[in-house]
XYZ file of N, CA, C and O in Angstrom:
884
model
N -103.958 96.779 -130.608
C -104.500 95.153 -129.723
C -105.878 94.252 -129.621
O -105.874 93.862 -128.965
N -107.248 95.057 -130.485
C -108.129 94.939 -131.116
C -108.744 94.043 -131.735
O -109.504 93.445 -132.018
N -107.440 93.739 -132.884
C -107.578 93.050 -134.317
C -106.439 91.370 -133.765
O -106.003 91.072 -133.876
N -107.388 90.303 -134.972
C -106.435 89.416 -135.441
C -107.434 89.204 -137.005
O -108.535 88.882 -136.492
N -105.488 88.892 -137.813
C -105.974 88.380 -138.848
C -105.413 87.556 -138.844
O -104.628 86.602 -138.597
N -105.532 86.105 -139.016
C -105.386 84.730 -139.602
C -105.832 83.520 -140.096
O -107.050 84.114 -140.920
N -104.765 82.552 -140.628
C -105.333 81.885 -141.868
C -105.381 80.079 -140.989
O -104.483 79.907 -140.100
N -106.442 79.506 -140.520
C -106.419 78.266 -140.110
C -106.520 77.466 -141.021
O -107.053 77.315 -142.250
N -105.725 76.091 -141.001
C -104.787 75.073 -141.794
C -105.669 73.521 -141.175
O -103.947 73.348 -140.679
N -106.885 72.963 -141.796
C -106.756 72.045 -140.365
C -106.689 70.804 -141.508
O -106.513 70.667 -143.021
N -106.472 69.706 -141.317
C -105.283 68.420 -141.784
C -106.081 67.387 -141.727
O -105.867 67.574 -139.706
N -106.862 66.300 -141.470
C -107.396 65.081 -141.040
C -106.148 64.338 -141.156
O -105.570 63.841 -141.886
N -105.566 63.666 -139.700
C -104.861 63.415 -139.431
C -105.426 61.791 -140.136
O -104.666 60.775 -140.234
N -106.709 61.472 -139.525
C -106.721 59.795 -139.333
C -108.810 60.097 -139.650
O -109.697 60.994 -139.084
N -109.779 59.221 -140.604
C -111.222 58.917 -140.268
C -111.534 58.078 -140.562
O -110.975 57.359 -142.148
N -111.757 57.289 -140.308
C -113.290 55.591 -141.065
C -114.236 56.030 -140.575
O -114.681 56.863 -139.806
N -114.632 54.535 -140.557
C -116.735 55.085 -140.503
C -116.674 53.021 -140.705
O -116.136 52.506 -141.945
N -118.075 53.085 -140.590
C -118.746 52.035 -141.866
C -119.594 52.042 -142.801
O -120.229 53.294 -142.808
N -119.457 51.544 -143.828
C -119.833 52.573 -144.961
C -121.861 51.935 -144.765
O -121.877 50.975 -144.272
N -122.447 52.217 -145.222
C -124.227 52.321 -145.060
C -125.286 52.678 -145.621
O -124.748 53.519 -146.967
N -126.123 52.796 -145.540
C -127.527 53.681 -146.617
C -128.828 53.865 -145.195
O -128.711 53.384 -144.382
N -129.375 55.068 -145.957
C -130.460 55.932 -144.674
C -131.643 56.482 -145.936
O -131.519 56.938 -147.642
N -132.438 56.192 -146.072
C -133.538 55.632 -146.936
C -133.121 55.251 -148.008
O -132.399 53.745 -148.219
N -133.230 55.745 -149.407
C -132.296 55.315 -150.222
C -131.578 55.599 -150.867
O -130.425 55.380 -152.123
N -130.354 55.887 -150.045
C -129.425 56.412 -150.474
C -127.778 55.762 -149.733
O -127.995 55.478 -148.663
N -127.065 55.772 -150.436
C -125.944 53.891 -149.953
C -124.115 55.540 -150.441
O -124.496 56.271 -150.307
N -124.038 55.543 -148.695
C -122.919 56.559 -147.962
C -121.819 55.395 -148.032
O -121.930 54.309 -147.246
N -119.944 55.816 -149.087
C -119.390 54.590 -148.353
C -118.535 55.699 -147.337
O -118.216 56.518 -147.414
N -118.068 54.741 -146.759
C -117.024 55.036 -145.048
C -115.453 56.070 -145.975
O -115.088 55.468 -146.695
N -115.640 56.985 -145.087
C -114.159 57.772 -145.342
C -112.534 56.741 -144.975
O -112.814 55.770 -143.962
N -111.842 56.778 -145.611
C -110.631 56.469 -145.326
C -109.719 57.081 -144.983
O -108.920 57.054 -146.134
N -109.333 57.359 -144.187
C -108.559 58.497 -144.838
C -107.265 58.296 -142.639
O -107.166 57.245 -142.526
N -105.841 58.280 -143.749
C -104.626 58.200 -142.654
C -103.424 58.332 -143.450
O -103.212 59.186 -144.166
N -102.100 58.934 -142.126
C -101.162 59.693 -142.837
C -99.614 59.616 -144.256
O -99.454 60.133 -144.860
N -99.782 58.239 -144.228
C -99.506 57.335 -145.013
C -100.100 57.511 -146.401
O -99.216 57.449 -147.407
N -101.307 57.005 -146.627
C -102.230 57.763 -147.276
C -102.874 59.051 -148.714
O -102.606 59.427 -149.508
N -102.679 59.577 -147.182
C -103.254 61.677 -147.857
C -102.587 62.294 -147.020
O -103.223 63.130 -145.781
N -100.965 61.939 -147.165
C -100.006 62.810 -146.238
C -100.354 64.720 -146.439
O -100.161 65.420 -145.480
N -101.004 64.956 -147.166
C -101.178 65.784 -147.005
C -102.086 66.986 -148.250
O -102.771 68.038 -148.155
N -103.480 65.912 -147.019
C -104.860 66.860 -147.102
C -105.015 67.505 -146.644
O -104.858 68.108 -145.738
N -106.000 69.173 -146.906
C -106.819 69.852 -146.408
C -107.522 69.371 -145.702
O -108.525 69.065 -147.114
N -108.807 70.499 -145.242
C -109.301 70.077 -144.893
C -110.488 71.891 -145.545
O -110.259 72.687 -144.069
N -110.102 72.211 -146.010
C -110.895 74.094 -146.206
C -110.569 74.651 -145.672
O -110.949 74.991 -144.319
N -108.899 75.162 -146.073
C -108.550 76.260 -145.585
C -109.377 77.697 -145.132
O -110.669 78.156 -145.723
N -109.170 78.066 -144.246
C -110.057 79.425 -143.511
C -109.808 80.819 -143.906
O -108.060 80.948 -142.680
N -109.162 81.902 -144.061
C -108.986 83.310 -143.819
C -109.946 83.540 -143.028
O -111.309 83.883 -143.338
N -109.027 84.351 -141.646
C -110.393 85.036 -141.090
C -109.591 86.572 -140.127
O -109.053 86.602 -140.358
N -110.792 87.451 -140.384
C -110.485 88.229 -138.876
C -111.985 88.280 -138.037
O -112.941 88.240 -137.747
N -111.532 89.024 -136.953
C -112.389 89.255 -135.968
C -111.264 90.448 -135.348
O -110.126 90.564 -135.470
N -112.848 91.123 -134.098
C -111.501 91.862 -133.673
C -112.683 92.439 -132.286
O -114.286 91.727 -132.451
N -112.579 92.881 -131.216
C -112.679 93.068 -130.004
C -113.516 94.603 -129.275
O -112.490 95.583 -130.225
N -114.415 94.328 -129.035
C -115.187 95.705 -129.488
C -115.616 95.841 -128.265
O -115.465 97.278 -127.652
N -115.499 95.454 -127.080
C -115.750 95.742 -125.588
C -114.861 94.948 -125.226
O -114.906 93.439 -125.056
N -114.292 95.083 -123.844
C -113.972 94.874 -122.725
C -112.517 94.549 -123.155
O -111.807 94.887 -124.116
N -112.015 94.227 -122.422
C -109.792 93.823 -122.416
C -109.954 92.901 -122.408
O -110.244 91.718 -123.052
N -108.384 92.734 -122.809
C -107.387 90.947 -123.429
C -107.937 90.130 -122.399
O -108.621 89.212 -122.634
N -108.029 90.832 -121.137
C -107.742 89.351 -120.015
C -108.909 89.342 -118.972
O -108.979 88.777 -117.871
N -110.054 90.949 -119.285
C -111.393 91.059 -118.978
C -112.278 89.741 -118.042
O -111.895 88.999 -118.886
N -113.303 90.659 -117.952
C -114.130 89.685 -116.990
C -115.668 89.236 -118.593
O -115.954 88.384 -118.363
N -114.680 89.883 -119.399
C -116.199 90.038 -120.219
C -115.858 90.942 -121.722
O -114.537 91.301 -121.420
N -115.417 90.481 -122.577
C -115.222 90.879 -123.879
C -116.140 90.390 -124.782
O -116.855 89.674 -125.200
N -116.501 91.759 -125.599
C -117.249 91.085 -127.141
C -116.603 91.723 -128.636
O -116.021 92.504 -128.464
N -117.588 91.058 -129.236
C -116.285 90.492 -130.697
C -117.435 90.309 -131.762
O -118.779 90.148 -131.518
N -116.071 90.334 -132.911
C -117.321 90.395 -134.319
C -116.284 89.565 -134.756
O -115.338 89.922 -135.180
N -116.204 88.734 -135.997
C -115.037 87.392 -137.107
C -116.084 87.206 -138.463
O -117.784 87.142 -138.076
N -115.263 87.320 -139.238
C -115.981 86.728 -140.453
C -114.567 85.437 -140.380
O -113.330 86.135 -140.896
N -115.179 84.498 -141.702
C -114.039 83.769 -142.524
C -114.938 83.576 -143.685
O -115.314 83.336 -143.729
N -113.518 83.019 -144.620
C -113.672 82.900 -145.534
C -112.938 80.973 -145.925
O -111.837 81.373 -145.985
N -114.448 81.053 -146.730
C -113.793 78.929 -147.172
C -113.545 78.681 -147.621
O -114.132 78.773 -148.819
N -111.776 78.484 -148.294
C -111.214 77.850 -149.802
C -111.308 76.512 -149.909
O -110.365 75.696 -149.412
N -111.968 75.673 -150.752
C -112.675 74.391 -150.850
C -111.555 74.070 -151.629
O -110.220 74.272 -151.825
N -110.842 73.297 -150.090
C -110.117 71.437 -150.159
C -110.176 70.979 -149.710
O -110.807 70.293 -149.035
N -109.417 69.631 -150.251
C -109.815 67.632 -150.074
C -110.277 67.706 -150.750
O -110.945 67.808 -152.047
N -110.655 66.590 -151.045
C -111.971 64.924 -151.407
C -113.192 65.075 -150.882
O -113.409 64.975 -149.553
N -114.785 65.968 -151.952
C -115.775 65.407 -150.615
C -116.090 64.315 -150.847
O -117.238 63.634 -150.047
N -115.197 62.910 -151.149
C -116.291 61.879 -151.047
C -115.320 61.004 -149.324
O -115.921 60.097 -148.748
N -113.992 61.985 -149.291
C -113.893 61.788 -147.802
C -114.044 62.449 -146.628
O -114.447 62.253 -145.395
N -115.679 63.462 -147.279
C -116.238 63.896 -146.324
C -115.207 65.558 -145.462
O -116.303 65.975 -144.091
N -114.542 66.082 -145.988
C -113.575 66.722 -145.793
C -113.899 68.166 -146.130
O -113.324 69.238 -145.809
N -114.706 68.511 -147.334
C -115.313 69.393 -147.718
C -116.704 68.950 -148.889
O -117.117 68.323 -149.068
N -116.622 70.408 -148.505
C -118.331 70.301 -149.805
C -118.213 71.343 -150.633
O -119.047 70.808 -151.477
N -116.826 71.278 -151.290
C -116.362 71.393 -152.054
C -117.165 72.822 -152.582
O -116.709 73.370 -154.028
N -117.148 73.784 -152.071
C -117.447 75.212 -152.501
C -117.029 76.827 -151.273
O -117.008 75.795 -150.640
N -117.416 77.531 -152.757
C -116.557 78.536 -151.015
C -117.949 78.886 -150.626
O -119.125 79.517 -151.079
N -117.443 79.095 -149.327
C -118.376 79.601 -148.620
C -117.937 80.537 -147.240
O -117.174 80.621 -147.317
N -119.367 81.780 -146.658
C -118.878 82.450 -145.659
C -119.030 82.378 -144.307
O -120.044 81.630 -144.585
N -118.606 82.626 -142.740
C -119.137 82.334 -142.233
C -119.422 84.246 -140.765
O -117.757 84.265 -141.257
N -120.154 84.182 -140.667
C -119.849 86.169 -139.604
C -120.297 85.318 -138.691
O -121.239 84.922 -137.991
N -119.437 85.891 -137.733
C -119.917 85.819 -136.018
C -119.989 86.624 -134.265
O -118.811 87.211 -135.176
N -121.244 86.271 -134.014
C -121.162 87.728 -132.565
C -120.437 86.211 -131.570
O -120.731 85.157 -131.686
N -118.403 86.613 -130.947
C -118.286 86.123 -129.979
C -117.706 86.844 -128.824
O -118.568 88.400 -128.618
N -117.788 86.096 -127.480
C -118.103 86.551 -126.761
C -117.236 85.514 -125.758
O -116.958 84.425 -125.732
N -116.669 86.066 -124.593
C -115.581 84.845 -123.467
C -115.088 86.252 -122.582
O -115.542 87.624 -122.578
N -114.587 85.543 -121.813
C -113.949 86.423 -120.832
C -113.026 85.071 -119.232
O -113.367 84.838 -119.928
N -112.352 85.716 -118.909
C -111.586 85.121 -117.833
C -112.068 85.745 -116.158
O -111.761 87.278 -115.909
N -112.502 85.059 -115.378
C -113.068 85.693 -113.859
C -112.608 84.396 -112.924
O -112.610 83.470 -112.740
N -111.156 84.749 -111.976
C -110.507 84.119 -111.133
C -109.736 83.088 -112.118
O -109.222 82.704 -113.087
N -110.449 81.267 -111.809
C -109.964 80.358 -112.379
C -111.171 80.009 -113.838
O -110.702 78.283 -113.694
N -111.658 80.747 -113.882
C -113.273 80.847 -114.903
C -112.744 81.008 -115.886
O -112.421 82.345 -116.834
N -112.851 79.953 -117.278
C -112.552 80.926 -118.274
C -113.804 80.013 -118.733
O -114.216 79.430 -118.910
N -114.468 81.336 -120.304
C -115.715 80.751 -120.726
C -115.737 81.388 -121.808
O -114.479 82.894 -122.046
N -116.240 81.742 -122.759
C -116.133 81.487 -124.611
C -117.538 81.380 -125.427
O -118.391 79.918 -124.861
N -118.018 81.792 -125.888
C -119.252 81.840 -126.687
C -119.487 82.067 -128.012
O -118.499 83.310 -128.667
N -120.267 81.648 -128.540
C -120.425 82.006 -130.405
C -121.954 81.756 -130.813
O -123.047 81.222 -130.883
N -122.367 82.935 -131.779
C -123.531 83.267 -131.868
C -123.240 83.314 -133.732
O -122.733 84.709 -134.405
N -123.408 82.831 -134.560
C -123.132 82.747 -136.422
C -124.152 82.454 -137.324
O -124.931 81.634 -136.832
N -123.162 82.391 -138.365
C -124.649 82.123 -140.081
C -123.508 82.153 -140.716
O -122.330 82.440 -140.974
N -123.305 80.366 -141.200
C -122.720 80.111 -142.067
C -123.491 80.277 -143.435
O -124.380 79.283 -143.515
N -122.687 80.868 -144.398
C -123.606 81.099 -145.688
C -122.613 79.810 -146.506
O -121.769 80.105 -146.449
N -123.900 78.967 -147.058
C -123.860 77.844 -147.499
C -124.193 77.844 -148.830
O -125.279 77.293 -148.880
N -124.035 77.806 -149.494
C -124.560 77.934 -151.489
C -125.022 76.141 -151.332
O -126.203 76.148 -151.994
N -124.395 75.151 -150.675
C -124.839 73.803 -151.507
C -125.774 73.373 -150.474
O -125.963 73.999 -149.532
N -126.975 73.015 -151.262
C -128.554 72.379 -150.619
C -128.382 70.606 -150.611
O -128.778 70.482 -151.955
N -128.255 70.402 -150.274
C -127.815 68.247 -150.020
C -129.578 67.630 -149.982
O -129.665 66.984 -150.006
N -129.628 68.287 -149.690
C -131.492 67.801 -149.468
C -131.982 67.620 -151.042
O -131.910 67.953 -151.660
N -132.398 66.246 -151.286
C -133.460 64.849 -149.810
C -132.666 64.452 -149.405
O -133.459 64.028 -148.609
N -131.726 64.405 -149.429
C -130.540 62.876 -148.670
C -131.138 63.446 -147.319
O -131.276 65.065 -147.229
N -131.589 62.342 -146.252
C -131.981 62.890 -144.945
C -131.166 63.255 -143.975
O -130.169 62.260 -143.637
N -131.541 64.303 -143.300
C -130.638 64.865 -142.883
C -129.522 65.104 -142.855
O -128.519 65.760 -141.421
N -129.095 65.649 -143.817
C -128.578 66.049 -144.777
C -128.872 67.662 -144.179
O -129.301 68.447 -144.030
N -127.123 68.445 -144.500
C -127.285 69.939 -144.257
C -127.862 70.316 -145.231
O -127.721 70.315 -146.677
N -127.990 71.417 -145.381
C -130.032 71.973 -146.678
C -129.381 73.498 -146.548
O -129.568 74.625 -145.730
N -128.413 74.039 -147.250
C -128.303 75.672 -147.807
C -127.786 76.058 -146.043
O -126.363 75.223 -145.590
N -127.272 77.646 -146.226
C -127.388 78.160 -144.522
C -127.231 78.276 -143.839
O -128.746 76.798 -143.917
N -126.575 78.059 -142.302
C -126.717 76.819 -140.932
C -126.594 78.658 -140.480
O -126.003 79.437 -139.561
N -126.857 78.386 -138.521
C -126.880 79.202 -138.188
C -126.358 77.778 -137.068
O -126.100 77.690 -136.464
N -124.906 79.204 -136.776
C -124.037 78.481 -135.587
C -124.330 79.243 -134.319
O -124.838 79.614 -134.183
N -124.183 78.032 -133.025
C -124.065 77.553 -132.113
C -122.532 77.337 -131.053
O -122.576 76.183 -131.654
N -122.599 77.540 -129.996
C -121.935 77.678 -128.964
C -121.503 77.530 -128.061
O -120.914 78.598 -127.597
N -120.331 76.653 -126.555
C -120.781 77.218 -125.892
C -119.278 76.674 -125.002
O -119.356 75.656 -125.423
N -118.048 77.199 -124.323
C -117.398 76.950 -123.388
C -116.873 77.232 -122.318
O -116.753 77.839 -122.068
N -116.073 76.346 -121.456
C -116.836 76.731 -120.362
C -114.760 75.920 -119.433
O -114.565 74.728 -119.681
N -114.106 76.913 -118.721
C -112.714 75.555 -117.993
C -112.682 76.129 -117.354
O -112.204 77.273 -116.630
N -111.779 75.593 -116.053
C -111.003 76.006 -115.168
C -109.563 76.175 -116.007
O -109.018 75.696 -116.400
N -108.849 77.564 -114.795
C -107.774 77.786 -115.140
C -106.472 78.349 -114.594
O -107.322 78.516 -113.573
N -105.783 77.683 -115.096
C -104.570 77.929 -113.835
C -102.978 77.818 -114.153
O -102.670 77.725 -115.722
N -103.225 79.046 -113.851
C -101.226 79.626 -114.455
C -100.672 79.004 -113.898
O -100.255 78.542 -112.445
N -99.265 78.336 -114.399
C -98.340 77.925 -114.592
C -97.016 77.994 -115.148
O -96.812 79.665 -116.046
N -95.896 78.065 -114.678
C -94.735 78.050 -114.956
C -93.524 78.839 -114.002
O -94.539 79.330 -112.803
N -92.180 78.716 -114.439
C -91.564 79.884 -113.132
C -91.860 81.285 -113.215
O -92.207 81.995 -112.288
N -92.637 81.759 -114.378
C -92.640 83.310 -114.550
C -93.860 83.410 -114.196
O -94.172 84.407 -115.092
N -94.933 82.302 -114.161
C -96.236 82.257 -114.298
C -96.537 83.016 -115.736
O -97.994 84.366 -115.941
N -96.041 82.827 -116.675
C -96.626 83.005 -117.768
C -96.288 82.665 -118.825
O -96.893 82.283 -120.417
N -97.235 81.184 -118.009
C -98.556 80.388 -118.850
C -99.491 80.252 -118.439
O -99.511 80.163 -117.693
N -100.896 79.021 -119.127
C -101.635 79.349 -118.714
C -102.419 77.846 -119.281
O -102.837 76.817 -120.067
N -102.711 76.872 -118.520
C -103.719 76.266 -118.523
C -105.442 75.675 -118.394
O -105.652 76.478 -117.198
N -106.281 74.949 -119.680
C -107.951 75.511 -119.715
C -108.121 74.770 -119.629
O -107.516 73.343 -120.486
N -109.075 73.842 -118.513
C -109.540 72.074 -119.043
C -110.645 71.855 -119.256
O -111.341 73.132 -117.447
N -111.571 72.194 -119.422
C -113.068 72.600 -119.688
C -114.079 71.656 -121.118
O -113.412 70.686 -121.432
N -115.418 71.602 -120.429
C -116.063 71.076 -121.766
C -116.482 72.125 -122.797
O -116.270 73.264 -122.754
N -117.116 72.077 -123.863
C -117.380 72.746 -124.396
C -118.958 71.555 -125.866
O -118.773 70.263 -126.077
N -119.256 72.540 -125.965
C -120.309 72.263 -126.182
C -121.254 73.333 -128.475
O -120.912 74.550 -127.677
N -120.842 72.216 -129.176
C -121.014 73.536 -130.552
C -122.601 72.651 -131.496
O -122.104 71.160 -131.143
N -122.831 73.600 -132.166
C -123.756 72.069 -133.145
C -124.148 73.538 -134.518
O -123.713 74.829 -134.202
N -124.937 73.084 -135.379
C -125.707 73.807 -136.246
C -126.756 73.520 -136.902
O -127.309 72.309 -136.546
N -127.931 74.645 -137.523
C -129.111 73.869 -137.231
C -129.169 74.977 -138.980
O -129.119 76.463 -139.150
N -130.396 73.814 -140.066
C -130.608 74.932 -141.047
C -131.498 75.657 -140.882
O -131.854 76.271 -140.492
N -130.755 76.770 -142.013
C -131.391 78.367 -141.844
C -133.560 77.792 -142.228
O -134.105 77.949 -141.387
N -133.486 77.328 -143.377
C -134.965 76.404 -143.418
C -135.408 75.792 -142.781
O -136.773 75.014 -142.934
N -134.821 75.323 -142.422
C -135.007 74.439 -140.931
C -134.977 74.440 -139.235
O -134.258 73.615 -139.008
N -135.195 75.192 -138.845
C -134.898 75.441 -136.963
C -135.736 74.568 -136.481
O -135.933 73.974 -136.147
N -133.943 73.580 -136.160
C -133.998 73.091 -134.653
C -134.570 71.703 -134.893
O -134.941 70.775 -134.619
N -134.684 71.520 -136.769
C -135.370 70.097 -137.459
C -134.605 69.368 -137.983
O -133.118 69.167 -136.831
N -134.700 68.288 -138.203
C -133.677 66.884 -138.568
C -132.498 68.144 -138.949
O -131.565 66.515 -139.441
N -131.844 69.079 -140.056
C -130.659 69.030 -140.142
C -130.284 69.959 -139.501
O -129.801 70.616 -139.544
N -130.167 69.231 -138.347
C -129.207 69.825 -137.045
C -128.798 69.102 -136.217
O -128.372 67.707 -136.492
N -127.007 69.390 -135.818
C -126.270 68.757 -134.691
C -125.309 69.242 -133.962
O -125.979 71.226 -133.574
N -124.801 68.463 -133.051
C -125.039 68.660 -131.990
C -123.939 68.042 -132.090
O -123.421 67.183 -131.233
N -122.022 68.382 -130.630
C -121.188 67.931 -131.070
C -120.568 68.011 -129.134
O -120.873 69.377 -129.417
N -119.836 67.733 -128.690
C -119.185 68.188 -127.083
C -117.964 67.605 -127.344
O -117.586 66.704 -127.705
N -116.541 68.194 -126.584
C -116.024 68.105 -126.596
C -115.056 68.162 -125.477
O -115.737 69.568 -124.666
N -114.067 67.171 -124.573
C -113.602 67.927 -122.461
C -111.990 67.874 -124.115
O -111.444 67.236 -124.221
N -111.443 69.073 -123.051
C -110.492 69.844 -124.336
C -109.209 70.674 -122.366
O -110.404 71.343 -121.997
N -108.363 70.509 -123.136
C -107.451 70.785 -122.264
C -106.655 71.537 -123.625
O -105.868 71.085 -124.564
N -105.823 72.577 -123.166
C -104.874 73.295 -124.026
C -104.316 74.642 -123.501
O -104.280 74.504 -121.549
N -102.604 74.627 -123.493
C -101.695 75.101 -122.298
C -101.154 76.524 -123.370
O -101.614 76.015 -125.063
N -101.224 78.175 -123.210
C -100.908 78.595 -123.641
C -100.633 79.430 -123.001
O -100.351 79.719 -121.833
N -99.367 80.424 -123.955
C -99.038 81.517 -123.577
C -99.063 82.900 -123.094
O -100.329 83.018 -123.768
N -99.356 83.558 -122.531
C -99.949 84.983 -121.478
C -98.711 86.402 -121.156
O -99.758 86.437 -120.819
N -97.758 85.675 -122.390
C -97.447 87.148 -122.275
C -97.857 87.972 -123.009
O -99.190 88.258 -124.319
N -97.461 89.451 -123.081
C -98.599 90.651 -124.015
C -97.561 91.044 -125.222
O -98.564 91.895 -125.711
N -96.450 90.728 -124.923
C -95.865 91.101 -126.338
C -95.218 89.850 -127.326
O -94.833 89.022 -126.359
N -94.809 90.130 -128.494
C -94.717 89.333 -129.102
C -94.387 87.530 -129.818
O -95.931 87.279 -128.857
N -93.691 86.892 -130.289
C -95.118 85.348 -130.720
C -95.115 85.018 -129.411
O -94.802 84.237 -127.798
N -96.151 83.739 -129.206
C -96.802 83.254 -128.631
C -97.732 81.967 -128.915
O -97.520 82.113 -130.385
N -97.456 81.106 -127.774
C -98.291 79.441 -128.390
C -99.097 78.633 -128.062
O -99.065 79.237 -126.914
N -100.308 78.120 -128.393
C -101.344 77.486 -127.634
C -101.182 75.731 -128.118
O -101.229 75.863 -129.663
N -100.943 75.101 -127.793
C -101.639 73.675 -127.880
C -102.631 73.599 -127.204
O -102.921 73.432 -125.542
N -103.188 72.542 -127.741
C -105.103 72.327 -127.514
C -105.696 70.520 -127.864
O -104.681 70.477 -128.877
N -105.608 69.947 -126.479
C -106.289 68.611 -127.581
C -107.541 68.335 -126.497
O -107.656 68.679 -125.544
N -108.396 68.222 -127.637
C -110.045 67.555 -126.854
C -110.565 66.252 -127.675
O -109.502 65.210 -129.106
N -111.028 65.986 -126.817
C -111.879 64.755 -127.538
C -113.579 64.559 -127.038
O -113.558 65.107 -126.135
N -113.719 64.111 -127.821
C -115.794 63.586 -128.141
C -116.363 63.300 -128.563
O -115.489 62.665 -129.415
N -118.223 63.443 -128.921
C -118.572 62.662 -130.032
C -119.545 63.705 -130.113
O -120.399 64.507 -129.767
N -120.739 62.908 -131.495
C -121.911 63.752 -131.425
C -122.732 63.493 -130.247
O -122.665 62.714 -129.629
N -123.236 64.443 -130.491
C -124.966 64.725 -129.183
C -125.755 63.987 -129.355
O -127.273 63.956 -128.818
N -126.670 63.617 -130.264
C -127.671 64.098 -131.147
C -127.162 62.953 -132.065
O -126.237 62.237 -132.705
N -128.405 61.901 -132.102
C -128.132 60.177 -133.443
C -128.333 61.287 -134.537
O -129.738 61.210 -134.830
N -127.125 61.332 -135.550
C -127.862 62.260 -136.273
C -126.920 62.059 -137.467
O -125.611 60.957 -137.485
N -126.871 62.122 -138.457
C -126.423 61.908 -139.786
C -124.816 61.902 -139.941
O -124.958 62.940 -140.241
N -123.903 61.291 -140.095
C -123.106 62.409 -139.702
C -122.089 62.781 -138.516
O -120.911 63.029 -139.131
N -123.003 61.898 -137.739
C -121.897 62.717 -136.168
C -121.473 62.194 -135.614
O -122.113 60.575 -136.587
N -120.085 62.349 -135.748
C -119.544 61.610 -135.562
C -120.001 60.324 -134.299
O -120.099 61.168 -132.690
N -118.891 58.509 -133.726
C -119.008 58.423 -132.622
C -118.181 58.297 -131.748
O -118.412 59.114 -129.885
N -117.014 59.574 -132.079
C -116.139 60.078 -131.163
C -115.021 60.501 -132.113
O -114.790 60.362 -132.683
N -114.595 61.152 -131.304
C -113.156 62.433 -132.391
C -112.131 63.254 -131.386
O -112.695 62.915 -130.298
N -111.373 63.018 -132.174
C -110.145 63.462 -131.013
C -109.423 64.867 -132.098
O -109.036 64.465 -133.262
N -109.042 65.849 -131.358
C -108.866 67.083 -132.078
C -107.205 67.359 -131.267
O -107.112 67.137 -130.008
N -105.938 67.729 -131.865
C -105.475 68.297 -132.033
C -105.471 69.506 -132.545
O -105.010 69.606 -133.815
N -104.436 70.634 -131.786
C -104.205 72.252 -133.018
C -103.062 72.686 -132.397
O -102.669 72.777 -131.041
N -102.476 73.660 -132.680
C -101.189 74.489 -132.874
C -101.753 75.706 -132.657
O -102.032 75.967 -134.343
N -101.201 76.641 -132.550
C -101.489 78.023 -132.828
C -100.685 78.862 -132.549
O -99.996 78.963 -131.051
N -100.067 79.917 -133.633
C -98.973 80.193 -133.012
C -98.944 81.797 -133.106
O -100.139 82.314 -134.462
N -99.367 82.804 -132.205
C -100.205 83.861 -132.510
C -98.800 85.124 -131.940
O -97.782 85.145 -131.402
N -99.132 86.792 -132.837
C -98.212 87.550 -131.949
C -99.088 88.643 -131.458
O -99.709 89.141 -131.425
N -98.483 89.100 -130.435
C -99.317 90.750 -129.607
C -100.086 89.517 -128.785
O -100.550 88.946 -128.508
N -101.322 90.900 -128.587
C -102.977 90.099 -127.815
C -103.379 90.127 -128.570
O -103.454 90.441 -130.116
N -104.739 89.272 -127.940
C -105.613 88.476 -128.883
C -106.766 89.378 -129.065
O -106.612 90.356 -128.879
N -107.811 89.219 -130.616
C -108.834 89.451 -129.700
C -109.763 89.389 -128.975
O -110.647 89.716 -127.554
N -110.420 87.821 -129.938
C -111.329 87.571 -129.092
C -111.148 85.983 -128.929
O -110.981 85.767 -130.347
N -111.045 85.360 -127.410
C -110.920 83.871 -128.120
C -111.724 83.423 -126.933
O -111.601 83.289 -125.480
């Protein structure tokens, strides 16, 4: 119950925007929808997390994780940078009464450097994020929970800490999850948010829907 091995398969349901230029660089807006790109994936991820300290539902849990990104999708649609990448993270989380919280600090090992394109990612990045929310037990058997709250996350280039190549986004999310100790469990999540800084590539708004199926206890979430 301390390990979690997983596969993330993200797929864009839709994406759009306006074409434009930054300095001498011209950018073409993506145009994605289910009718034209029904089977596009955005960099599948293989991951492994381990819980180092704390109990599965305790007030504090500390863990570590690693992910391998396998390039897929179309670079012109801004859903991949076309390279194999890796990520290592330190994770913390906890549940105390009606409060749930989580956070991460990690490194994204990225071989591609898009400079001198203004504000573009520049090689490897430092990752950070925090989240918190109100947690309510639901269901006749009290075997499920609803968590509602904000998330803030971002990245900054190692070569230019918190300089022009820094992104920051926020989400207001709600998730419904089963809380059994054994057997297959289901989690559904819906979030909406936007970029919090005026940055090249920051979304005007973003809508996220996730389905997660896991077995037994999770490591850290």
